[in-house]
PDB file of C-alpha atoms and ligand atoms in Angstrom:
ATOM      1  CA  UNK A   1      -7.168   8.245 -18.316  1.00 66.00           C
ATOM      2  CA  UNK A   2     -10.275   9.675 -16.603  1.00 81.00           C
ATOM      3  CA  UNK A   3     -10.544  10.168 -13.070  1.00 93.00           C
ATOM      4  CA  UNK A   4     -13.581   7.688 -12.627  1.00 95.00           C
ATOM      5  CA  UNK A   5     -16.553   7.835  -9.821  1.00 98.00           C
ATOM      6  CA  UNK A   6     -18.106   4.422  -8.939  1.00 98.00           C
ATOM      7  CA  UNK A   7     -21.634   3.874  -8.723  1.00 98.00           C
ATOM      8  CA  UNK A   8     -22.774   2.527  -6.020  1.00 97.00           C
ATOM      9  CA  UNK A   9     -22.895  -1.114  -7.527  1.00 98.00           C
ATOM     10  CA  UNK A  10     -19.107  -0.697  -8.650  1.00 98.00           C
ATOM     11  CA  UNK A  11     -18.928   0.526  -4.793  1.00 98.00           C
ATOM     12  CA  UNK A  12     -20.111  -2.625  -3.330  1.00 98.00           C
ATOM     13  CA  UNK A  13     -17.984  -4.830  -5.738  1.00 98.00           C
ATOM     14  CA  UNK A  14     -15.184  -2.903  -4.490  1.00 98.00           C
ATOM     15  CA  UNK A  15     -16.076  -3.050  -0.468  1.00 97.00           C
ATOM     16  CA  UNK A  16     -16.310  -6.947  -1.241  1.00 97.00           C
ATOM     17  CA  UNK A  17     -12.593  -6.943  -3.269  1.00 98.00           C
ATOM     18  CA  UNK A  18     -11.458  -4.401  -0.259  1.00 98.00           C
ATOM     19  CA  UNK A  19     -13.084  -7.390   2.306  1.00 97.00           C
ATOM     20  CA  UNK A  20     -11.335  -9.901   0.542  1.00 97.00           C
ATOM     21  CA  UNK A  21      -8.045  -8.226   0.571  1.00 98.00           C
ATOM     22  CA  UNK A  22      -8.259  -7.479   4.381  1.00 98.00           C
ATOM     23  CA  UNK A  23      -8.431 -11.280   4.721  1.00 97.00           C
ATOM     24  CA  UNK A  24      -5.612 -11.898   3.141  1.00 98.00           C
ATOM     25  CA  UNK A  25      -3.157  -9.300   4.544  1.00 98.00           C
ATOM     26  CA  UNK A  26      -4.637 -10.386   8.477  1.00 97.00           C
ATOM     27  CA  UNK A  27      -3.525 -14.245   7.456  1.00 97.00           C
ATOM     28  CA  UNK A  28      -0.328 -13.725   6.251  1.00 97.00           C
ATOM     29  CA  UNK A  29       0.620 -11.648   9.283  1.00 97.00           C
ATOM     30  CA  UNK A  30       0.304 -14.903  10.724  1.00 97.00           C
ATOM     31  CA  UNK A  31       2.852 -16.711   9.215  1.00 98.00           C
ATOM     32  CA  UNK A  32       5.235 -14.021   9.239  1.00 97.00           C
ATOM     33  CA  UNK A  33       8.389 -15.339  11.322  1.00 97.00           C
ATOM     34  CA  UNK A  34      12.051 -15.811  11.229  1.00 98.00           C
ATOM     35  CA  UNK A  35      13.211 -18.831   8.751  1.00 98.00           C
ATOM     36  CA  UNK A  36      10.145 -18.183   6.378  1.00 98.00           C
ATOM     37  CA  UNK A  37      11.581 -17.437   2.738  1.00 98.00           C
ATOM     38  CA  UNK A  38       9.784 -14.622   0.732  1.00 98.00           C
ATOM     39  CA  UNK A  39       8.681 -17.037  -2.073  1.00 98.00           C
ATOM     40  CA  UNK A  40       6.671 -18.847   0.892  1.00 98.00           C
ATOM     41  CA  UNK A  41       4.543 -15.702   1.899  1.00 98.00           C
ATOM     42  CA  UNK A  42       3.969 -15.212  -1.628  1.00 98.00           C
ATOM     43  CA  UNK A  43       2.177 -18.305  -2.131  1.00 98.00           C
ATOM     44  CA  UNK A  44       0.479 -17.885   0.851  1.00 98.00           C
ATOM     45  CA  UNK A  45      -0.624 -15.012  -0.458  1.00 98.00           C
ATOM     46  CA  UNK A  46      -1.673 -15.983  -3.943  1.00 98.00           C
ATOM     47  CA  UNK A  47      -3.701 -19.410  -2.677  1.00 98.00           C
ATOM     48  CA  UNK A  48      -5.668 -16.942  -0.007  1.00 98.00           C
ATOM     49  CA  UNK A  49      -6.461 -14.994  -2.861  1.00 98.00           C
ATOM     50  CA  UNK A  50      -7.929 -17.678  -5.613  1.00 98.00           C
ATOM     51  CA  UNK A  51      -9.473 -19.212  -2.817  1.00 98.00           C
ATOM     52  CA  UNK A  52     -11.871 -16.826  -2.216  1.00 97.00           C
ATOM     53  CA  UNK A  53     -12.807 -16.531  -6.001  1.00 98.00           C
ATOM     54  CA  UNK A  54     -10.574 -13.849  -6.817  1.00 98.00           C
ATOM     55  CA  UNK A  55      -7.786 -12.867  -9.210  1.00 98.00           C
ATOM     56  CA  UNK A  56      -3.842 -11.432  -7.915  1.00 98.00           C
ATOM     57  CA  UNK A  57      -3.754  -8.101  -9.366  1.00 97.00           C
ATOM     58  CA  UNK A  58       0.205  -8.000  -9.359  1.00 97.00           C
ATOM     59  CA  UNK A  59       0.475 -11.309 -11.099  1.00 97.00           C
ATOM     60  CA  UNK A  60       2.306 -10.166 -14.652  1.00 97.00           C
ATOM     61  CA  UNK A  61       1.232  -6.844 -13.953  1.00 97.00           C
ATOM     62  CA  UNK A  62       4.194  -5.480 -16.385  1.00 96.00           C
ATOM     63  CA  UNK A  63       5.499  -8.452 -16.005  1.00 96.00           C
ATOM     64  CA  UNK A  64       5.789  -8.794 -12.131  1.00 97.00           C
ATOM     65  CA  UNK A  65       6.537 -12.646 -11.435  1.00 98.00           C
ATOM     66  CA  UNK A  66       4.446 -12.815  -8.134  1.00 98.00           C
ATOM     67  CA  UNK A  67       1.260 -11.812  -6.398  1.00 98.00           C
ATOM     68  CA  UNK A  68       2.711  -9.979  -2.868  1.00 98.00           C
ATOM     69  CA  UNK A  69       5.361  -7.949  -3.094  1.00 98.00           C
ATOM     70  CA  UNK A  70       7.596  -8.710  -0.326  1.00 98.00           C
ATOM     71  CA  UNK A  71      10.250  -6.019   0.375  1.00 98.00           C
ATOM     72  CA  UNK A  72      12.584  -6.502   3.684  1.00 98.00           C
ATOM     73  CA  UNK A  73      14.444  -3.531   5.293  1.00 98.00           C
ATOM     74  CA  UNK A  74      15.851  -1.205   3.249  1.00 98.00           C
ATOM     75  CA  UNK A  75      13.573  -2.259   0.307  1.00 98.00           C
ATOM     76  CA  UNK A  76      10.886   0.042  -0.390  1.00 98.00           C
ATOM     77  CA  UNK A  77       8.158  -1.514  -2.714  1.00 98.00           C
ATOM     78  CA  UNK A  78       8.431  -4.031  -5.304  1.00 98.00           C
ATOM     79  CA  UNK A  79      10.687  -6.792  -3.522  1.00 98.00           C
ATOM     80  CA  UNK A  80      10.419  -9.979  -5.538  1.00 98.00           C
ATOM     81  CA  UNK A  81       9.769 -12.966  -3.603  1.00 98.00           C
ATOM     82  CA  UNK A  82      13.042 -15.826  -3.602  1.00 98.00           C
ATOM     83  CA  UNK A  83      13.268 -19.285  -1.943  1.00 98.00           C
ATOM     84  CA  UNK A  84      16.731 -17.686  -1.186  1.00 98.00           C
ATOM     85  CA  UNK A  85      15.256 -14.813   0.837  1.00 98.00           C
ATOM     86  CA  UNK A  86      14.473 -15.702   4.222  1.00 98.00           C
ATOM     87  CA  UNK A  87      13.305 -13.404   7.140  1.00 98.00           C
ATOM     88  CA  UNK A  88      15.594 -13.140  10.120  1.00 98.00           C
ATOM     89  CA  UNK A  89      15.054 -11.447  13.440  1.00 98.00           C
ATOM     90  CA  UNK A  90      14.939  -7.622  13.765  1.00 98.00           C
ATOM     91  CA  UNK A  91      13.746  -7.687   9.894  1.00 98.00           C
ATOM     92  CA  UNK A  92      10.852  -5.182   8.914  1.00 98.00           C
ATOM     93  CA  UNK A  93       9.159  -6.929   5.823  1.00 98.00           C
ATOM     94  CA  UNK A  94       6.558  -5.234   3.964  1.00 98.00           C
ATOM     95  CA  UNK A  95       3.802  -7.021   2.020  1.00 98.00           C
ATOM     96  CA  UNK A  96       1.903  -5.089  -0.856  1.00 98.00           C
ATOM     97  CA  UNK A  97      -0.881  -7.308  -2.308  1.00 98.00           C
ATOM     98  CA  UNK A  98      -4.006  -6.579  -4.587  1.00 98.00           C
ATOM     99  CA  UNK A  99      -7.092  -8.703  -6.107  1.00 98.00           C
ATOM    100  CA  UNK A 100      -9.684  -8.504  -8.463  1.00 98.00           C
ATOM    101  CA  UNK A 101     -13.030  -9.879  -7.579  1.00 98.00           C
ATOM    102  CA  UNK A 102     -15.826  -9.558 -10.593  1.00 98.00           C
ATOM    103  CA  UNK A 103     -13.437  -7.089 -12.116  1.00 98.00           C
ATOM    104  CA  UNK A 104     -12.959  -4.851  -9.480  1.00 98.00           C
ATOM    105  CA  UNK A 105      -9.512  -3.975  -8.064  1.00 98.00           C
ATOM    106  CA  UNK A 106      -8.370  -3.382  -3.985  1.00 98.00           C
ATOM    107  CA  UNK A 107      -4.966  -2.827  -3.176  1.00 98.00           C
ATOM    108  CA  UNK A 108      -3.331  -2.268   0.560  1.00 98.00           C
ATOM    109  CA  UNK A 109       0.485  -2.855   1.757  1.00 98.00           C
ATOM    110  CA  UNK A 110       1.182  -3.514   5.471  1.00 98.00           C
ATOM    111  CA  UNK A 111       4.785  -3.227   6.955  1.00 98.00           C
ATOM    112  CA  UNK A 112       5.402  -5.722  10.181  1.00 98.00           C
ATOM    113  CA  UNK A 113       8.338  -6.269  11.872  1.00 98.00           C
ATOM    114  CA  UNK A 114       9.933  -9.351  13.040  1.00 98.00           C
ATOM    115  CA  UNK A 115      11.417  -9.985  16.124  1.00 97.00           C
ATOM    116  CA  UNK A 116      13.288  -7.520  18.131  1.00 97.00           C
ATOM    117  CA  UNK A 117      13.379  -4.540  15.788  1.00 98.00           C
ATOM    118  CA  UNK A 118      15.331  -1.439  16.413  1.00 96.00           C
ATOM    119  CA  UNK A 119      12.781   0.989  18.349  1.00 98.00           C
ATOM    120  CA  UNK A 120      14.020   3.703  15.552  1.00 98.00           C
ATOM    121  CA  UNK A 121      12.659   1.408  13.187  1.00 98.00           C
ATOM    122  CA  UNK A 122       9.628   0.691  14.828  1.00 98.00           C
ATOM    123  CA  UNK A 123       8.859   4.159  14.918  1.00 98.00           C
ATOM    124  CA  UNK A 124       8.962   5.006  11.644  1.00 98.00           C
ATOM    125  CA  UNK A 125       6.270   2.083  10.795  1.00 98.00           C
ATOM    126  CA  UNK A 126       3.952   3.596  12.902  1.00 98.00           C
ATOM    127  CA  UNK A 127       4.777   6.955  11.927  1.00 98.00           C
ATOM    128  CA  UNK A 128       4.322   5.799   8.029  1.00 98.00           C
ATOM    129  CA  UNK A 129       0.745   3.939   9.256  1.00 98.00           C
ATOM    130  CA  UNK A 130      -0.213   7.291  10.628  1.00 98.00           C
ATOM    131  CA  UNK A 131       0.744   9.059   7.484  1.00 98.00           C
ATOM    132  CA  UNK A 132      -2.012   7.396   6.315  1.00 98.00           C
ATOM    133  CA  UNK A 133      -4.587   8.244   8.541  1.00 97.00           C
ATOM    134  CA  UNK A 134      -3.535  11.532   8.494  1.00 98.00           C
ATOM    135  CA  UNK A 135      -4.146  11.826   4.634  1.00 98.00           C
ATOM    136  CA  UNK A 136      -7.221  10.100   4.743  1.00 98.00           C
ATOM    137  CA  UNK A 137      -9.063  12.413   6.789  1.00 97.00           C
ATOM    138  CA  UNK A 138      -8.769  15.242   3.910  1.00 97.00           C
ATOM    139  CA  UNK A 139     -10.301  12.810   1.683  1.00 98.00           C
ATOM    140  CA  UNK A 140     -13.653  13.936   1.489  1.00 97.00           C
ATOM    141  CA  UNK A 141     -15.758  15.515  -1.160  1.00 98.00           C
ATOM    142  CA  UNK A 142     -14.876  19.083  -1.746  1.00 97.00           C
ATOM    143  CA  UNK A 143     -11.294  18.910  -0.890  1.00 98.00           C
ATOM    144  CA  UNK A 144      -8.451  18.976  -3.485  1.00 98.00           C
ATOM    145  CA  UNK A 145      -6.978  16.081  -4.378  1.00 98.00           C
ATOM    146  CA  UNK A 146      -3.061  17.534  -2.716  1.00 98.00           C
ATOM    147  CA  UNK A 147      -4.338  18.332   0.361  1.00 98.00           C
ATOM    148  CA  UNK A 148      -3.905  14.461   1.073  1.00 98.00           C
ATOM    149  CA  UNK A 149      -0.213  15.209  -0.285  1.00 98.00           C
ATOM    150  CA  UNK A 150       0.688  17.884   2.050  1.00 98.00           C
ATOM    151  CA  UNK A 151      -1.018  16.594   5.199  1.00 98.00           C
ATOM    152  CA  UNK A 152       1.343  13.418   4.972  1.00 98.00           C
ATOM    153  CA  UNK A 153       4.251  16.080   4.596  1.00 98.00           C
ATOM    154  CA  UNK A 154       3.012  18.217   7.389  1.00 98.00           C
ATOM    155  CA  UNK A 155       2.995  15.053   9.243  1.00 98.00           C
ATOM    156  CA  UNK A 156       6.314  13.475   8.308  1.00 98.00           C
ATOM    157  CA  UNK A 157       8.212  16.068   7.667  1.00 98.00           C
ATOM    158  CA  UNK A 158       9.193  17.524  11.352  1.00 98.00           C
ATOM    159  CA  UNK A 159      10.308  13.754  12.176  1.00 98.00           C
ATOM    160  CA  UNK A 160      13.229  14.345   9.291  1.00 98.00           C
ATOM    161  CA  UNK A 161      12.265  11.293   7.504  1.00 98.00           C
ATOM    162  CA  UNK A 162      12.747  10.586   3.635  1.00 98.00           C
ATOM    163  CA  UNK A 163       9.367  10.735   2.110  1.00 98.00           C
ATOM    164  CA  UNK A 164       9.892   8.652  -1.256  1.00 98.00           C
ATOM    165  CA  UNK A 165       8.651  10.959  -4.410  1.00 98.00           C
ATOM    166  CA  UNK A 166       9.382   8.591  -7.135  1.00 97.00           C
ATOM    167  CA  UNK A 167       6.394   6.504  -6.327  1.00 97.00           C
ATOM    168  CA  UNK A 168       3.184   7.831  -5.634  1.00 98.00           C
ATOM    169  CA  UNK A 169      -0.147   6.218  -5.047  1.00 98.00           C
ATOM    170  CA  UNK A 170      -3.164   6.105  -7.231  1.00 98.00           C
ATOM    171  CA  UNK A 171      -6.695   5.876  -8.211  1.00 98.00           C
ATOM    172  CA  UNK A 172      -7.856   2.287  -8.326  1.00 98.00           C
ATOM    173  CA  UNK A 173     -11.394   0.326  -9.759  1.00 98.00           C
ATOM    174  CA  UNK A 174     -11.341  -1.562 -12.664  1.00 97.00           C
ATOM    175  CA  UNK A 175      -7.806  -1.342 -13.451  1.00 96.00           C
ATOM    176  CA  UNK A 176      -5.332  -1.570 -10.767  1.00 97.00           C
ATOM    177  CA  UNK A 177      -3.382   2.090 -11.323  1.00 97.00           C
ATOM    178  CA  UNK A 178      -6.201   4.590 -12.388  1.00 96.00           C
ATOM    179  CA  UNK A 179      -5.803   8.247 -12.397  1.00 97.00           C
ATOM    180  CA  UNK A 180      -5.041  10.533 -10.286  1.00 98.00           C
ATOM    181  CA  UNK A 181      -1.836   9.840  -9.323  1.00 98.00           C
ATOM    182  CA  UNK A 182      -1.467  10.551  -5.338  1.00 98.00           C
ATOM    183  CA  UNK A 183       1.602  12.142  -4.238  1.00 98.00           C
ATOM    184  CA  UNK A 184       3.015  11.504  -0.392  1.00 98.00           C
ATOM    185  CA  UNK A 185       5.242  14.673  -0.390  1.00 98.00           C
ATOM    186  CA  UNK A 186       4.450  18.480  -0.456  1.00 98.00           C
ATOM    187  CA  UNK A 187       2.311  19.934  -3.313  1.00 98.00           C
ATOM    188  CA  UNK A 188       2.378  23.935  -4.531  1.00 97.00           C
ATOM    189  CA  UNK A 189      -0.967  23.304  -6.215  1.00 97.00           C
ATOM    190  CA  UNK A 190      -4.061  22.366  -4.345  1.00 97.00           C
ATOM    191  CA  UNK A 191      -4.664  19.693  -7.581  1.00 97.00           C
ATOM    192  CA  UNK A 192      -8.151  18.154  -8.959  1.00 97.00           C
ATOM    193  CA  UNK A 193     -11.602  18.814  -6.484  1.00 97.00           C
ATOM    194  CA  UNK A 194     -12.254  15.255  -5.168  1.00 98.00           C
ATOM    195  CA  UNK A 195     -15.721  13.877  -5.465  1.00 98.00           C
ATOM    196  CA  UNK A 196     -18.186  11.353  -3.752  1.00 98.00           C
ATOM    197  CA  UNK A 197     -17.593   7.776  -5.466  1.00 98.00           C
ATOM    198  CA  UNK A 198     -13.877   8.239  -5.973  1.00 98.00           C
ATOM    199  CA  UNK A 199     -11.616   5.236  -5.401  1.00 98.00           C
ATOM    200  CA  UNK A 200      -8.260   5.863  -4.244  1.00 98.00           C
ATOM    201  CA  UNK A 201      -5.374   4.093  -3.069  1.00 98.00           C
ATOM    202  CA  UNK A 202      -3.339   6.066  -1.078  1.00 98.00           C
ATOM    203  CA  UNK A 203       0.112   4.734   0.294  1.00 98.00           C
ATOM    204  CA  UNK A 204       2.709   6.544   1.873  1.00 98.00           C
ATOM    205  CA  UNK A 205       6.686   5.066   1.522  1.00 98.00           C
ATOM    206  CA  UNK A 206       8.847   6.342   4.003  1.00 98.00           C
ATOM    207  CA  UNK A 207      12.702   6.060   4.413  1.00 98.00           C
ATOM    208  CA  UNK A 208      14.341   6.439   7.857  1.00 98.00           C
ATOM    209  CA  UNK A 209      17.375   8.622   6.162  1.00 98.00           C
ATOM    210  CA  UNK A 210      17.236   9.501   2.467  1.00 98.00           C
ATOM    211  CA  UNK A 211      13.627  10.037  -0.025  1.00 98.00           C
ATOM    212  CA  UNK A 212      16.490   8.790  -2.460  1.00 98.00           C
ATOM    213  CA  UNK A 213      15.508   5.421  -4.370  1.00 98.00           C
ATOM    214  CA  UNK A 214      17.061   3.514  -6.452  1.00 98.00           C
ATOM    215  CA  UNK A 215      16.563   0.511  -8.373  1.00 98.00           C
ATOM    216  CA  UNK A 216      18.134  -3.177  -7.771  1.00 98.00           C
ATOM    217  CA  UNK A 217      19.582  -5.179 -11.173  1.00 97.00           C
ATOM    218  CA  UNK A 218      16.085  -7.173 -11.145  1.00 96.00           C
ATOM    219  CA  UNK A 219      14.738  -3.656 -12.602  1.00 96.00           C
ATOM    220  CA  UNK A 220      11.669  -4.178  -9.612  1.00 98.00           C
ATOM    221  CA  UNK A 221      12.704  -3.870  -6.410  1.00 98.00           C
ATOM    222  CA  UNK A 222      13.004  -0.168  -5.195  1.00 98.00           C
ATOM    223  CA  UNK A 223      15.727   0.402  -2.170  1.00 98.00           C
ATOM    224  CA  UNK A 224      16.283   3.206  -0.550  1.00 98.00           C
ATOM    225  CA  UNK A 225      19.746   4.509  -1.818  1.00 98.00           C
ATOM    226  CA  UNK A 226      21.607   4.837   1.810  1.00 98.00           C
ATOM    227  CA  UNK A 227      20.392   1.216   2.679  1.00 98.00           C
ATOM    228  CA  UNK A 228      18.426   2.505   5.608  1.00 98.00           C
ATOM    229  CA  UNK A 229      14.618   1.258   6.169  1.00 98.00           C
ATOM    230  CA  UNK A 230      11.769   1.725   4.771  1.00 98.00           C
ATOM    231  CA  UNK A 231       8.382   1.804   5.920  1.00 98.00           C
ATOM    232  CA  UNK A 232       4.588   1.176   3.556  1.00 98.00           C
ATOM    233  CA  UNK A 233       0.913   1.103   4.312  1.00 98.00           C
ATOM    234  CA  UNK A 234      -1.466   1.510   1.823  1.00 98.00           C
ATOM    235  CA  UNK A 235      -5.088   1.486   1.821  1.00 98.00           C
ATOM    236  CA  UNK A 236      -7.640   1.279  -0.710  1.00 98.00           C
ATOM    237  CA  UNK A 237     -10.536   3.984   0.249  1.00 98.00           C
ATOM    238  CA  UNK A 238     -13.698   5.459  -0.709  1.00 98.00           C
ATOM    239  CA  UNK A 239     -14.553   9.380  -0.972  1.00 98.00           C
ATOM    240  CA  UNK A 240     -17.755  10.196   0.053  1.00 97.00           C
ATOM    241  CA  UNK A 241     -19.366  13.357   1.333  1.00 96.00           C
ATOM    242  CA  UNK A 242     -19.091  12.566   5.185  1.00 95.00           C
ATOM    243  CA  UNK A 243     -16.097  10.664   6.434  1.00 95.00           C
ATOM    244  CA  UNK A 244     -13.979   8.470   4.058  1.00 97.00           C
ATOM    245  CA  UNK A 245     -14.618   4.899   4.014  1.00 97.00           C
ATOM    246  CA  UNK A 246     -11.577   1.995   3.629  1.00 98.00           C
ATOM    247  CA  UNK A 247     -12.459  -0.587   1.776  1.00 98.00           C
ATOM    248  CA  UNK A 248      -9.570  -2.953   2.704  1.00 98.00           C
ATOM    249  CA  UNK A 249     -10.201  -2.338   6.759  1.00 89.00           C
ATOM    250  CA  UNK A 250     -12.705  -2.812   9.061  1.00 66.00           C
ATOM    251  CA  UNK A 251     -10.976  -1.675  12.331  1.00 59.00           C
ATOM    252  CA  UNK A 252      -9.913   1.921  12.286  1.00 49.00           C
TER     253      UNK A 252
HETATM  254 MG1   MG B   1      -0.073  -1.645  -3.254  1.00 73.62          MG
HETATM  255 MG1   MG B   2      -0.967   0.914  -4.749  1.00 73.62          MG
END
């Protein structure tokens, strides 16, 4: 598929969808405490989302059961939400979400942590937060599509941390996962010239020990393969010719 540019009527659907979104993620950071299952945040999530008109993008999406990811700990992305799977103290949980509103997709993952959390851990979130904003800022139009890539390695990399390569993130607008593909780690090639008008949604995943992954029995939920945390924020953003916008935050 084509790397697509939004005019600037797709652009304000998918501000509004990004708007939308950012509602969603700030209320279910509200709810998030120890003795609330998974399966609760997830509906949460999903009634936030169709009442504001909108559509869960991860719904069935290859036949995901849910509309927020949830993933605790050492789970990466992809954690399926269980009545069984309730959030204790000291847990990180991470909660991936999309919509579409009038056909247009956003898409943003915030990690919080629970409790007292290990300070180790809490470093790493804010480290993998900063990733972010430290690829966003070679977003503009001109640049090449890797040096988002290698700026979250230059970042990450001196602090030793596993920067997961088997996922990557993406361009987004009327389908959820749109070309490019977005990697988080380092890139030999400088990759495709970005342009005004693209839509991207870039997400770094970072491991306190190993980039190793693997994959739980449920065939979804990622884990990092030494069982040590793992960190997500993702953003959906706009490239333009002066400073990148993010469509699923105001505040930044
Ligand atoms: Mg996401
Ligand atoms: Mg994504």
């Amino acid at each position: 598929m084509a790397v697509t540019i939004k005019s600037s009527r797709e652009i304000d659907l998918m501000r509004e969808a990004g708007k939308r979104l950012e509602y969603v993620h700030d209320r279910m950071a509200e709810i998030i405490r120890p003795g609330i299952s998974t399966w609760e945040i997830d509906k949460y999530g999903e009634r936030l989302i169709r009442e504001q008109d909108c559509v869960p993008n991860f719904l069935n999406y290859n036949g995901f059961p849910a509309s927020v990811c949830v993933s605790v700990n050492e789970e990466v992305v992809h954690g399926i939400p269980s009545k069984d799977r309730i959030i204790g103290d000291g847990d990180i949980v991470s909660l991936d979400c999309g919509l579409i509103y009038k056909g247009y997709h956003s898409d943003a993952a915030r990690t919080h942590a629970v409790g007292k959390v290990d300070d180790r851990v809490l470093k790493l979130m804010e480290r993998t937060k900063q990733a972010f904003f430290e690829g966003i800022k070679k977003a503009t139009d001109g640049a090449h599509l890797y040096d988002i890539s290698n700026a979250i390695a230059d970042y990450i990399e001196p602090f030793g941390y596993g920067i997961v390569e088997a996922l990557v993130g993406h361009g987004i607008g009327t389908v959820l996962h749109e070309d490019p593909q977005i990697p988080n780690f380092r890139q030999r090639r400088r990759g495709l010239k970005l342009k005004a008008g693209m839509t991207l949604a870039i997400e770094p995943m970072i491991n306190l020990g190993t980039a190793e992954v693997e994959w739980l029995d449920d065939d979804w939920t990622v884990v990092a393969a030494d069982g040590l945390p793992s960190a997500h924020y993702e953003n959906t953003i706009l490239v333009t010719t002066g400073e990148p916008e993010i469509l699923t935050l105001d505040r930044w």
